[in-house]
Coordinates of C-alpha atoms and ligand atoms in Angstrom, one line a residue:
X263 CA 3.1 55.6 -26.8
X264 CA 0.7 52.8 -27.0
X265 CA 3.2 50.7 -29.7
X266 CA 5.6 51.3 -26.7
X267 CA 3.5 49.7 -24.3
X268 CA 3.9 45.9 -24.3
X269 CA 3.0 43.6 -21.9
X270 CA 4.3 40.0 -22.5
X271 CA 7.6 38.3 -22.0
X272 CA 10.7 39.0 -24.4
X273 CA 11.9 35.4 -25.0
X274 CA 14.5 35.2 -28.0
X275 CA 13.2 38.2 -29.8
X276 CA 9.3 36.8 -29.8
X277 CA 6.7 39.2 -27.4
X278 CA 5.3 35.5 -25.7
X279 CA 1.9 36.1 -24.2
X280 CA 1.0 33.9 -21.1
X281 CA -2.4 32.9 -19.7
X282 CA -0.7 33.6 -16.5
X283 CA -0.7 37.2 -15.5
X284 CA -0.3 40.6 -12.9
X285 CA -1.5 43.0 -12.2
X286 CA 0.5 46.5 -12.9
X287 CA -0.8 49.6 -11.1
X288 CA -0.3 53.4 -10.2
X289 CA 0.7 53.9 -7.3
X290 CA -0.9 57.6 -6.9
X291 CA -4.5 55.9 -7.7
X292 CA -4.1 52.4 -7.1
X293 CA -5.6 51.6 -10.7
X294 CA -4.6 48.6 -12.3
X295 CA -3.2 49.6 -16.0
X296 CA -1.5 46.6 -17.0
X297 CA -2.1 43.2 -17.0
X298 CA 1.3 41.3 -17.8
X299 CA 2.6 37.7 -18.4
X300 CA 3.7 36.5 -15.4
X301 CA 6.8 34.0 -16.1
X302 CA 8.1 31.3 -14.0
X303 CA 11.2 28.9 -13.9
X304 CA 10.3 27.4 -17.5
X305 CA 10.2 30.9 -19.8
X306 CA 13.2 31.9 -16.9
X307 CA 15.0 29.3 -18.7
X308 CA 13.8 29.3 -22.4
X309 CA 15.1 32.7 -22.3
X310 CA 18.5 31.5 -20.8
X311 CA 18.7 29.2 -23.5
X312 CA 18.4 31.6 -26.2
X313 CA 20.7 33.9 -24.8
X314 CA 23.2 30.9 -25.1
X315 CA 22.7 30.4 -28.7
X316 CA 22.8 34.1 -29.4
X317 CA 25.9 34.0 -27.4
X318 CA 28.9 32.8 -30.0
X319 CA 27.0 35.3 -32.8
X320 CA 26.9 38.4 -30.4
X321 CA 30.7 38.3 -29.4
X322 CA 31.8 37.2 -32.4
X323 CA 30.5 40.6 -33.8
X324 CA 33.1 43.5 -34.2
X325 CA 33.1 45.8 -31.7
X326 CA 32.0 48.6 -33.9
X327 CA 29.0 46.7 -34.9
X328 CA 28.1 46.6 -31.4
X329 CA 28.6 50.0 -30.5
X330 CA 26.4 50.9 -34.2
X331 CA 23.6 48.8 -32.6
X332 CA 24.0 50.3 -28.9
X333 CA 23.8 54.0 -30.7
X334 CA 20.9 53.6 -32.7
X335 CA 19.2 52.2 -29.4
X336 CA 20.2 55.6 -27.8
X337 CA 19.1 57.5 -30.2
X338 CA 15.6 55.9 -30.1
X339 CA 15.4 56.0 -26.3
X340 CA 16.0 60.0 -26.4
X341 CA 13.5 60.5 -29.6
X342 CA 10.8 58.4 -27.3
X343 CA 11.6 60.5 -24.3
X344 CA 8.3 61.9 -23.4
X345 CA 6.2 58.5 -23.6
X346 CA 8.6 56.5 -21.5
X347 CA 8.3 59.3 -19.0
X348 CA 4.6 58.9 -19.1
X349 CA 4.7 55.3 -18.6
X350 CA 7.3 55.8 -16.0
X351 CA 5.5 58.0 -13.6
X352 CA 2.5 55.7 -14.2
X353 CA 3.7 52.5 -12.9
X354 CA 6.5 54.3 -10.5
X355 CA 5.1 57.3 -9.1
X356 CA 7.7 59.9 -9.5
X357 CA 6.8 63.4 -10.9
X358 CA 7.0 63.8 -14.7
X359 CA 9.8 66.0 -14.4
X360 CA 12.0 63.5 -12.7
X361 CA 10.8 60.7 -14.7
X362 CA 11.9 62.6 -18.2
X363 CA 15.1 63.3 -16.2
X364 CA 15.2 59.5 -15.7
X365 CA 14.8 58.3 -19.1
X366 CA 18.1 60.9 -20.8
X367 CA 19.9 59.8 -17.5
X368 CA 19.2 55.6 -18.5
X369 CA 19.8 56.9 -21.9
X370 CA 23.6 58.5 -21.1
X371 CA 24.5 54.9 -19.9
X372 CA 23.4 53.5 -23.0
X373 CA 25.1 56.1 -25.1
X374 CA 28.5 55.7 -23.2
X375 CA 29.1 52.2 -23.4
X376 CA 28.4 52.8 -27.0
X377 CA 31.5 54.4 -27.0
X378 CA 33.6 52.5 -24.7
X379 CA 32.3 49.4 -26.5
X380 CA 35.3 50.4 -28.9
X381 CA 38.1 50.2 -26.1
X382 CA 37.9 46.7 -24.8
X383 CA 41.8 46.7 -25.5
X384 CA 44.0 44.4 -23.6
X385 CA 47.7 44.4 -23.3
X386 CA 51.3 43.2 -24.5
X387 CA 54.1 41.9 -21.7
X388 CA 57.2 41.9 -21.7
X389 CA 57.9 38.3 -20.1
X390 CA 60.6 37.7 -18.2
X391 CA 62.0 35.1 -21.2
X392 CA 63.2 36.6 -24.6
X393 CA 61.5 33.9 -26.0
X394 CA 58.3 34.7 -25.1
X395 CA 55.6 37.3 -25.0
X396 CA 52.4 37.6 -23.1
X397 CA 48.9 38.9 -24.6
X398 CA 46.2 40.1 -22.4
X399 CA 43.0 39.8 -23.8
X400 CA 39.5 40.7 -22.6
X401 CA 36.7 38.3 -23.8
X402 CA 32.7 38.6 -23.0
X403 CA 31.7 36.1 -20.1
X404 CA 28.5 34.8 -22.0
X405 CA 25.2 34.7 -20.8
X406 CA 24.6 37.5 -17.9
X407 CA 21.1 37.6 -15.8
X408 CA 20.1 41.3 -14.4
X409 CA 17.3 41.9 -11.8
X410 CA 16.8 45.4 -11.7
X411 CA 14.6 47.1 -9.0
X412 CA 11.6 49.6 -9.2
X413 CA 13.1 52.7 -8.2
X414 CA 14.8 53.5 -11.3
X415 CA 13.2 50.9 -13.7
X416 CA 15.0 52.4 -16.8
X417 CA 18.0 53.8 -15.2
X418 CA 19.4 50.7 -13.6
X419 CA 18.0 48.5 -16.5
X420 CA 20.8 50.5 -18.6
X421 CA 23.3 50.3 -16.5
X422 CA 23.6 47.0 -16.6
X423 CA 22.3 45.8 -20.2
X424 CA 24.8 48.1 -22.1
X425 CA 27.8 47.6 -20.4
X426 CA 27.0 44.0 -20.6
X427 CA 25.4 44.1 -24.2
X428 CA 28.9 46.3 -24.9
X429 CA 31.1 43.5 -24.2
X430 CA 29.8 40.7 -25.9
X431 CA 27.7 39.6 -23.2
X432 CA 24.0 38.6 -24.1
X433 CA 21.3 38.8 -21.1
X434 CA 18.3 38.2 -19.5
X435 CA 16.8 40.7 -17.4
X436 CA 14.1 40.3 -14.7
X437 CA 12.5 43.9 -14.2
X438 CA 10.8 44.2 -10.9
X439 CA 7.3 43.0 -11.2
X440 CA 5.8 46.7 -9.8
X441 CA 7.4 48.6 -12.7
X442 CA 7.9 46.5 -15.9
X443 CA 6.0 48.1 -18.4
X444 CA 9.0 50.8 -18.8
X445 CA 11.7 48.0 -19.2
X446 CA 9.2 46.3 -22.0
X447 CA 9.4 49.6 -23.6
X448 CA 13.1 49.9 -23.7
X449 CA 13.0 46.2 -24.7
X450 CA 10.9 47.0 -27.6
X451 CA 13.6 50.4 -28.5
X452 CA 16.5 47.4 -28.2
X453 CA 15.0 45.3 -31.0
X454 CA 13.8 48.0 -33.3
X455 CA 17.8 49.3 -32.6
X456 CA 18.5 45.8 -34.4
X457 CA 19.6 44.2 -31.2
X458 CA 19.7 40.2 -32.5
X459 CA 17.2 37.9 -31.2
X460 CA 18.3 35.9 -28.1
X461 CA 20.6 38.9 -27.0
X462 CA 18.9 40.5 -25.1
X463 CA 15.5 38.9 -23.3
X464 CA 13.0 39.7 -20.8
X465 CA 11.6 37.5 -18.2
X466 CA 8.7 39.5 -16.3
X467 CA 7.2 37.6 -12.7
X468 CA 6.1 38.1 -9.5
X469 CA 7.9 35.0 -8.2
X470 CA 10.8 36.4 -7.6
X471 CA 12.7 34.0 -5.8
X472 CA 11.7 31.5 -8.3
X473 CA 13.3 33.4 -11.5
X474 CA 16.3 34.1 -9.4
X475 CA 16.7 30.7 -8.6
X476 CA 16.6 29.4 -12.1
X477 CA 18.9 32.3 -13.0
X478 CA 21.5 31.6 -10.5
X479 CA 21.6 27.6 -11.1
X480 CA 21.5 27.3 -14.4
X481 CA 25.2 26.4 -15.8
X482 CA 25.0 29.0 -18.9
X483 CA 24.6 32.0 -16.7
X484 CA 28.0 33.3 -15.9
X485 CA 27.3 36.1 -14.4
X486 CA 24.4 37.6 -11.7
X487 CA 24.4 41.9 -11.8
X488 CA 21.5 42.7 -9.1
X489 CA 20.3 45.9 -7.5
X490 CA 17.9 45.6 -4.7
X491 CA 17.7 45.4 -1.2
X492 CA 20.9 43.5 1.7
X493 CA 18.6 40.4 2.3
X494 CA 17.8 39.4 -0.9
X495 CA 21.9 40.2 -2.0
X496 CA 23.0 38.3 0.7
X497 CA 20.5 35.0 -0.5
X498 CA 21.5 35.5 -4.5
X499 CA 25.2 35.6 -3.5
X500 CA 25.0 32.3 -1.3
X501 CA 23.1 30.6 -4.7
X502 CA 26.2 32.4 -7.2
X503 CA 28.8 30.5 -4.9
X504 CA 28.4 26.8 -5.7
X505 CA 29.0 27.6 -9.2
X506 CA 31.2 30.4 -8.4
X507 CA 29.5 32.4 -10.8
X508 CA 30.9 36.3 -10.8
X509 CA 28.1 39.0 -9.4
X510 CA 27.9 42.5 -8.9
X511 CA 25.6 43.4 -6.0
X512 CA 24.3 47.0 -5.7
X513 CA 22.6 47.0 -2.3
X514 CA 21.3 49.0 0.6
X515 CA 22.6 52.3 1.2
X516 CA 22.3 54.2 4.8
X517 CA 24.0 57.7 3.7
X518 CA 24.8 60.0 6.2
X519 CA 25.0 64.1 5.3
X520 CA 27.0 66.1 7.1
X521 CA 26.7 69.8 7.5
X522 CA 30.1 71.0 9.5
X523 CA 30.1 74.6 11.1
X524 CA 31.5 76.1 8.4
X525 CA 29.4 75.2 5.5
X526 CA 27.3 77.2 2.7
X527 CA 23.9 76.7 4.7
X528 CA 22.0 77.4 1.6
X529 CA 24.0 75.1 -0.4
X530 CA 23.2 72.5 2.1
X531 CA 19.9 72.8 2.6
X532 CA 19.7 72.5 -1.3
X533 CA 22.0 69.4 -1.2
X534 CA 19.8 68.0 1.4
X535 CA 16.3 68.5 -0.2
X536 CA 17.9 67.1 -3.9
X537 CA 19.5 63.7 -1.6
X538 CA 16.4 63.1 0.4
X539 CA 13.6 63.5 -1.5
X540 CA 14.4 62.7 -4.9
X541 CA 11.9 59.9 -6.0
X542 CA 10.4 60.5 -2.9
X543 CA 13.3 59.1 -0.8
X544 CA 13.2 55.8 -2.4
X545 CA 17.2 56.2 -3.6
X546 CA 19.6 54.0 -2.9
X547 CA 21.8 56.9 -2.0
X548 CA 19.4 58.7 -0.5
X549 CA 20.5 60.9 2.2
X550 CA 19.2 58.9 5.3
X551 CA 21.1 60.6 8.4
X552 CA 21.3 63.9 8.7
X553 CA 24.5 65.1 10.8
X554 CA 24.4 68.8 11.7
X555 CA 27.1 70.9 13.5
X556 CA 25.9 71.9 16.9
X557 CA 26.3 75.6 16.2
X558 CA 24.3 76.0 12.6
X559 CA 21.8 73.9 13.7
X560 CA 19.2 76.9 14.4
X561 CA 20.3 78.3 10.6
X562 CA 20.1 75.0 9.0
X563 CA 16.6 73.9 10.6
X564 CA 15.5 77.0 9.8
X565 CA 15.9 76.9 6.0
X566 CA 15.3 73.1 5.6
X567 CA 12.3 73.7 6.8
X568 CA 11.0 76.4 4.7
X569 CA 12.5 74.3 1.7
X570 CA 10.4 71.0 3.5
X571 CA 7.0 73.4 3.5
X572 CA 7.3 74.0 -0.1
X573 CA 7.4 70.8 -1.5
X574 CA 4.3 70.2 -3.7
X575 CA 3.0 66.5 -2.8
X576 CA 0.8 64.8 -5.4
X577 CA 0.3 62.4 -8.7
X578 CA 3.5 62.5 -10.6
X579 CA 1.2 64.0 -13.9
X580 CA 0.2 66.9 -12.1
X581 CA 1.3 69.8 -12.6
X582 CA 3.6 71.4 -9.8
X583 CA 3.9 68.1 -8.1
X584 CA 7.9 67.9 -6.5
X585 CA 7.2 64.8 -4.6
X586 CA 5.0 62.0 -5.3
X587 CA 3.8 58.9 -4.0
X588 CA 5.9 55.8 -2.2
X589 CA 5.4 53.1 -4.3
X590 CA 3.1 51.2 -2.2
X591 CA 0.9 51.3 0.7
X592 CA 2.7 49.0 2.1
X593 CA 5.4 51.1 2.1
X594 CA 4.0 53.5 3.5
X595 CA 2.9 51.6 6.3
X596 CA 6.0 50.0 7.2
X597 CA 7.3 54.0 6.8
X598 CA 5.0 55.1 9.2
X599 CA 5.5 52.4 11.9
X600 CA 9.1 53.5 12.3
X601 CA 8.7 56.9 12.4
X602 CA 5.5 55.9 15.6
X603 CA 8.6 53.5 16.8
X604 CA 11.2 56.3 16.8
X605 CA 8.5 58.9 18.7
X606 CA 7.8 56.4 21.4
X607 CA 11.3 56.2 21.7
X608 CA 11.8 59.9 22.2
X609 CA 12.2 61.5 18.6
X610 CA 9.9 64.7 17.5
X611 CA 8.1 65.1 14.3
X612 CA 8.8 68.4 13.2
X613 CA 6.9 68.4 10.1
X614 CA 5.1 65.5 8.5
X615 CA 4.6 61.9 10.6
X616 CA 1.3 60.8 9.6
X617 CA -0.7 59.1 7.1
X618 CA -1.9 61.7 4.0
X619 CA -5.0 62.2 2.8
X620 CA -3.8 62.4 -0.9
X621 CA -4.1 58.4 -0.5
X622 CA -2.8 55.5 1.0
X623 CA 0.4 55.2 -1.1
X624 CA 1.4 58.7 -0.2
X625 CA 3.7 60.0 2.8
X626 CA 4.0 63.1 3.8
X627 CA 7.7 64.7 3.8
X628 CA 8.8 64.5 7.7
X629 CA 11.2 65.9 10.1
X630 CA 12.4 64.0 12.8
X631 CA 14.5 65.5 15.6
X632 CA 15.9 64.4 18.9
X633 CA 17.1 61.4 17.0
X634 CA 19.1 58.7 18.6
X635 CA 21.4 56.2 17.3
X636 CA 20.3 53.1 18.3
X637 CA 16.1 53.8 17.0
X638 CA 15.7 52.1 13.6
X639 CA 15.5 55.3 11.4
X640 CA 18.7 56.0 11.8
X641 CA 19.9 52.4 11.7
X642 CA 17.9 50.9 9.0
X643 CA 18.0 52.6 5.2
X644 CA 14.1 53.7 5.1
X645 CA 13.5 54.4 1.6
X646 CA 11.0 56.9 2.5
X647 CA 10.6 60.5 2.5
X648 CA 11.9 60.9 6.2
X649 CA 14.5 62.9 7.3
X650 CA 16.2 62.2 11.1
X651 CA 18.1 64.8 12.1
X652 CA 21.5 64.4 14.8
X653 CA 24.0 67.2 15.9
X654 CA 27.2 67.1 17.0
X655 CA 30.5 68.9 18.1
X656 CA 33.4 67.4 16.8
X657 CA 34.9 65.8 13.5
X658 CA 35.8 63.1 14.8
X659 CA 32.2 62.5 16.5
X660 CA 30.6 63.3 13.1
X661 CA 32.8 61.1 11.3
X662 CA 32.2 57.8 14.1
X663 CA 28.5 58.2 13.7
X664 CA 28.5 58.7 9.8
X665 CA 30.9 55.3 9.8
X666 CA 28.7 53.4 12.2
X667 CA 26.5 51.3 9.7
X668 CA 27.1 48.4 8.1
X669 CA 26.1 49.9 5.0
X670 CA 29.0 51.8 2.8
X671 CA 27.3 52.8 -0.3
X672 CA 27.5 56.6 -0.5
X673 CA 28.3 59.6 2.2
X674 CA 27.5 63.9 1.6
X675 CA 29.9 66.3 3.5
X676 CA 29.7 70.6 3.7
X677 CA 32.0 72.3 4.4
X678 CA 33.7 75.4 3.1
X679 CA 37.1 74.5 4.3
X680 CA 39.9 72.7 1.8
X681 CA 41.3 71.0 4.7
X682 CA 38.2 69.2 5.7
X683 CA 36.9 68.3 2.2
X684 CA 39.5 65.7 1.9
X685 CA 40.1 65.0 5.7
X686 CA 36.6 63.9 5.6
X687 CA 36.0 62.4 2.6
X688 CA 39.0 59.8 2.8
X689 CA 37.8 59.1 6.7
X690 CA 34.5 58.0 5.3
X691 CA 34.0 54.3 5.2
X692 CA 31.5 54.3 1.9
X693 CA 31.8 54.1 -1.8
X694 CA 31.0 57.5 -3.5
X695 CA 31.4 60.4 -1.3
X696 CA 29.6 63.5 -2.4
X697 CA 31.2 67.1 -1.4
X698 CA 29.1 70.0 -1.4
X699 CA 27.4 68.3 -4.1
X700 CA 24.5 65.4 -3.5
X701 CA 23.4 65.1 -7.2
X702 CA 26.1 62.7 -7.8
X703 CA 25.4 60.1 -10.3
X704 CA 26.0 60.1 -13.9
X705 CA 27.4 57.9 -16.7
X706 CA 30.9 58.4 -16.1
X707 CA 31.5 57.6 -12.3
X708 CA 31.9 54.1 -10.5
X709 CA 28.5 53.7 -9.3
X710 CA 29.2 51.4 -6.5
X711 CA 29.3 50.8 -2.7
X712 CA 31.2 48.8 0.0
X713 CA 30.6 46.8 3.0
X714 CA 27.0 45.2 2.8
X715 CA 26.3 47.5 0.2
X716 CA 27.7 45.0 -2.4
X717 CA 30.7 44.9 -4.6
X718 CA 31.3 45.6 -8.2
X719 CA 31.3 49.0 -9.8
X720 CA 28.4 50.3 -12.1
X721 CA 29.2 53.3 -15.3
X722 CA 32.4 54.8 -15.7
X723 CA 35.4 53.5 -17.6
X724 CA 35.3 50.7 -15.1
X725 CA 32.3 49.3 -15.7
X726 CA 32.6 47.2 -19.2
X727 CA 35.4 45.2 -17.3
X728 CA 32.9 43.8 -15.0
X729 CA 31.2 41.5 -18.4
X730 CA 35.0 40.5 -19.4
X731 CA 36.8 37.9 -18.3
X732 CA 40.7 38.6 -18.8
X733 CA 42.6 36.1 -20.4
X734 CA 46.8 35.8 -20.6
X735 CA 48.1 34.1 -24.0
X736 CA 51.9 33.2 -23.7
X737 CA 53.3 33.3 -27.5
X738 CA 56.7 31.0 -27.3
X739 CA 59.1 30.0 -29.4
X740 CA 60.5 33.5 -30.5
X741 CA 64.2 33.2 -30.5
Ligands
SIN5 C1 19.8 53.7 -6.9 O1 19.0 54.1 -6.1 O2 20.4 52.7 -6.8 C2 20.3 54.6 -8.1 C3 20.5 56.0 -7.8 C4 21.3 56.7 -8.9 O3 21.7 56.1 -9.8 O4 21.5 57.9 -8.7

């Protein structure tokens, strides 16, 4: 583990120590276990510029030498499961079991565009002139820059670096500065994989808007893949349009769940527990808005209840532990002042509401009922282990309330009935749509929402085409 552990800058294959540093810690203890170069708009751009060089080089490469490179990389991620989990759930939090269950699931990405490195085909036309054919060809855009967020810190790393790595494409990636000592270590996997020097770089800061400013201005980056929060989208998108540089945004989710009369209760109690308290509620597609039929409301409560009781809350390396801390106190502060602003407003904690005494980065799973939809829990995304709860009567109520967001990343509907599964799901104004079934990422689906929850699809056979450029080649004189 402790070859995996770096702490300095990736800047065109060199590890570059700075004098300049932050401070890394665990969120469960508030310890510091990582003191790490902290970069600004100069290594921001060195490490641009050597993605440049390493540019023509990278493309130029076969697409089987590519895909060679991107499975020996899987290979080492999986054989170094268990001491990227460790170092996960030290800087992030989440129990060991989900952070092992993070690393294979960062790994599958890694391992698929492996393969559909090998199918960047294009295509042949048949012009309207017998003198003349048309080629489609797909070509790498160059230089791509990646901020990745904390709540997956491997996960999303991959799903943007191998698709992009895949394609020709050579990046530089800005971890987020709470959680960068797992995407150093999948750095360090990269170049003992034989990833080139330059290809693939690592620019680790706290100044956020800094680095994303040199990232978005500078002429050689051609393309800006980001997953955070609405606001910050919103500001990186405005900087991408002067140059008209392409993006992908993955932003704010604000998923509703809804549990119709007729569904499995058990299954949806399940379904609810896996959406809303995986990594502690801090999931983009996180189930945020609970929306429960009027008549199994008793049943549901009942059993989400008992399933709420048993969660184990603690350090992510203990044993037992199903939920553990948010990833800062602040966090938890800003948690707890909504839920105090929702109560004053009329809502009832049912279980949880206040501040634990495991610590100050920890809060406790919580019930909120008598929820209305104009209080900011059910508004706002909360990214917190908080779970308001609505009923209603009709489809078409459920369906009106679920739409009402500006967010559109991913929705969860149960129901037993045929009818209703695809009634519902095409109503629904989101992205992915999850039926009887909330676990529902993987390698092989468009990750990816709408509205202000960005644009641009993540995995799937769609993804590579995101880090191509299509180009049409007319071929003349044929008669
Ligand atoms: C996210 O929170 O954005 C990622 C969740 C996932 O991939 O399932």
């Amino acid at each position: 583990m402790h070859e995996l552990r770096k702490t300095e800058a990736l800047i065109d294959g060199v590890w570059c120590a700075l004098d300049r540093r932050f401070a890394v810690t665990n969120p469960a203890t508030e310890d510091v276990i990582a003191q790490v170069s902290d970069c600004g708009v100069a290594e921001t751009e060195q490490a641009i510029d050597a993605a440049q060089r390493a540019w023509p080089a990278w493309s130029a490469l076969s697409s089987l030498a590519r895909s060679d490179v991107l499975w020996r990389w899987y290979e080492l991620v999986v054989a170094n499961q268990s001491a990227l989990a460790q170092l996960l759930t030290q800087e992030q939090g989440k129990p060991l079991a989900e952070a092992l269950g993070e690393v294979l699931y960062g790994a599958s990405y890694i391992r698929w565009f492996a393969e559909e490195a090998r199918r960047l085909d294009g295509d042949v036309l048949s012009l309207p002139q017998s003198d003349r054919r048309g080629l489609v060809i797909r070509q790498s855009l160059g230089v791509v820059a990646a901020i990745t967020p904390w709540n997956f810190p491997i996960a999303m790393f991959a799903r943007k670096v191998a698709p992009a790595l895949a394609a020709g494409c050579t990046v530089v990636l800005k971890p987020a500065a709470e959680t960068p000592l797992s995407a150093l270590a999948v750095a360090e996997l990269a170049l003992r994989a034989g990833v080139p020097k330059g290809v693939f770089n690592v620019v680790t800061g706290t100044d956020a808007p800094a680095i994303g400013q040199a990232m978005t201005s500078h002429p050689a980056v051609k393309k800006l893949t980001f997953t955070g929060s609405t606001k910050v989208g919103r500001l990186l998108l405005r900087q991408c349009a002067d140059a008209i540089k392409r993006t992908s945004m993955e932003l704010g989710g604000n998923a509703p769940l809804l549990v119709f009369e007729d569904a499995d209760v058990d299954l949806a109690v399940a379904g609810t527990m896996a959406a809303k308290f995986r990594n502690a509620g801090q999931t983009c597609i996180c189930a945020n808005r609970i929306l429960v039929h009027e008549a199994i409301y008793p049943r549901f409560l009942q059993a989400l209840t008992r399933a709420v009781d048993a969660l184990q809350q603690g350090a992510g390396e203990q044993e037992g532990v199903t939920i553990g801390p948010m990833i800062s106190a602040a966090a938890v502060q800003t948690t707890h002042e909504r839920v105090a602003e929702a109560v004053t407003q009329g809502a009832i904690v049912h279980r949880g509401g206040f501040v634990s005494p495991l610590g100050e980065s920890f809060y406790p799973p919580t019930i909120l009922l008598h929820v209305q939809p104009s209080m900011r829990v059910w508004r706002e995304e909360l990214f917190a282990p908080v779970l308001p709860i609505m009923t209603f009567t009709t489809d078409e109520q459920a369906i009106a309330l679920a739409n009402d967001t500006e967010a559109g990343l991913a929705a969860y509907v149960f129901t037993e009935s045929r009818h209703r599964c695809w009634q519902v799901s095409e109503a629904l104004q989101f992205g992915m749509v999850g039926v009887n079934e909330t676990a529902i990422s993987s390698e092989v689906i468009p990750f990816g929402g709408i509205k202000a929850s960005g644009s641009g699809r993540e995995g799937s056979k769609y993804g590579l085409a995101d880090y191509t450029e299509l180009k049409y080649i007319c071929m003349g004189g044929l008669s």
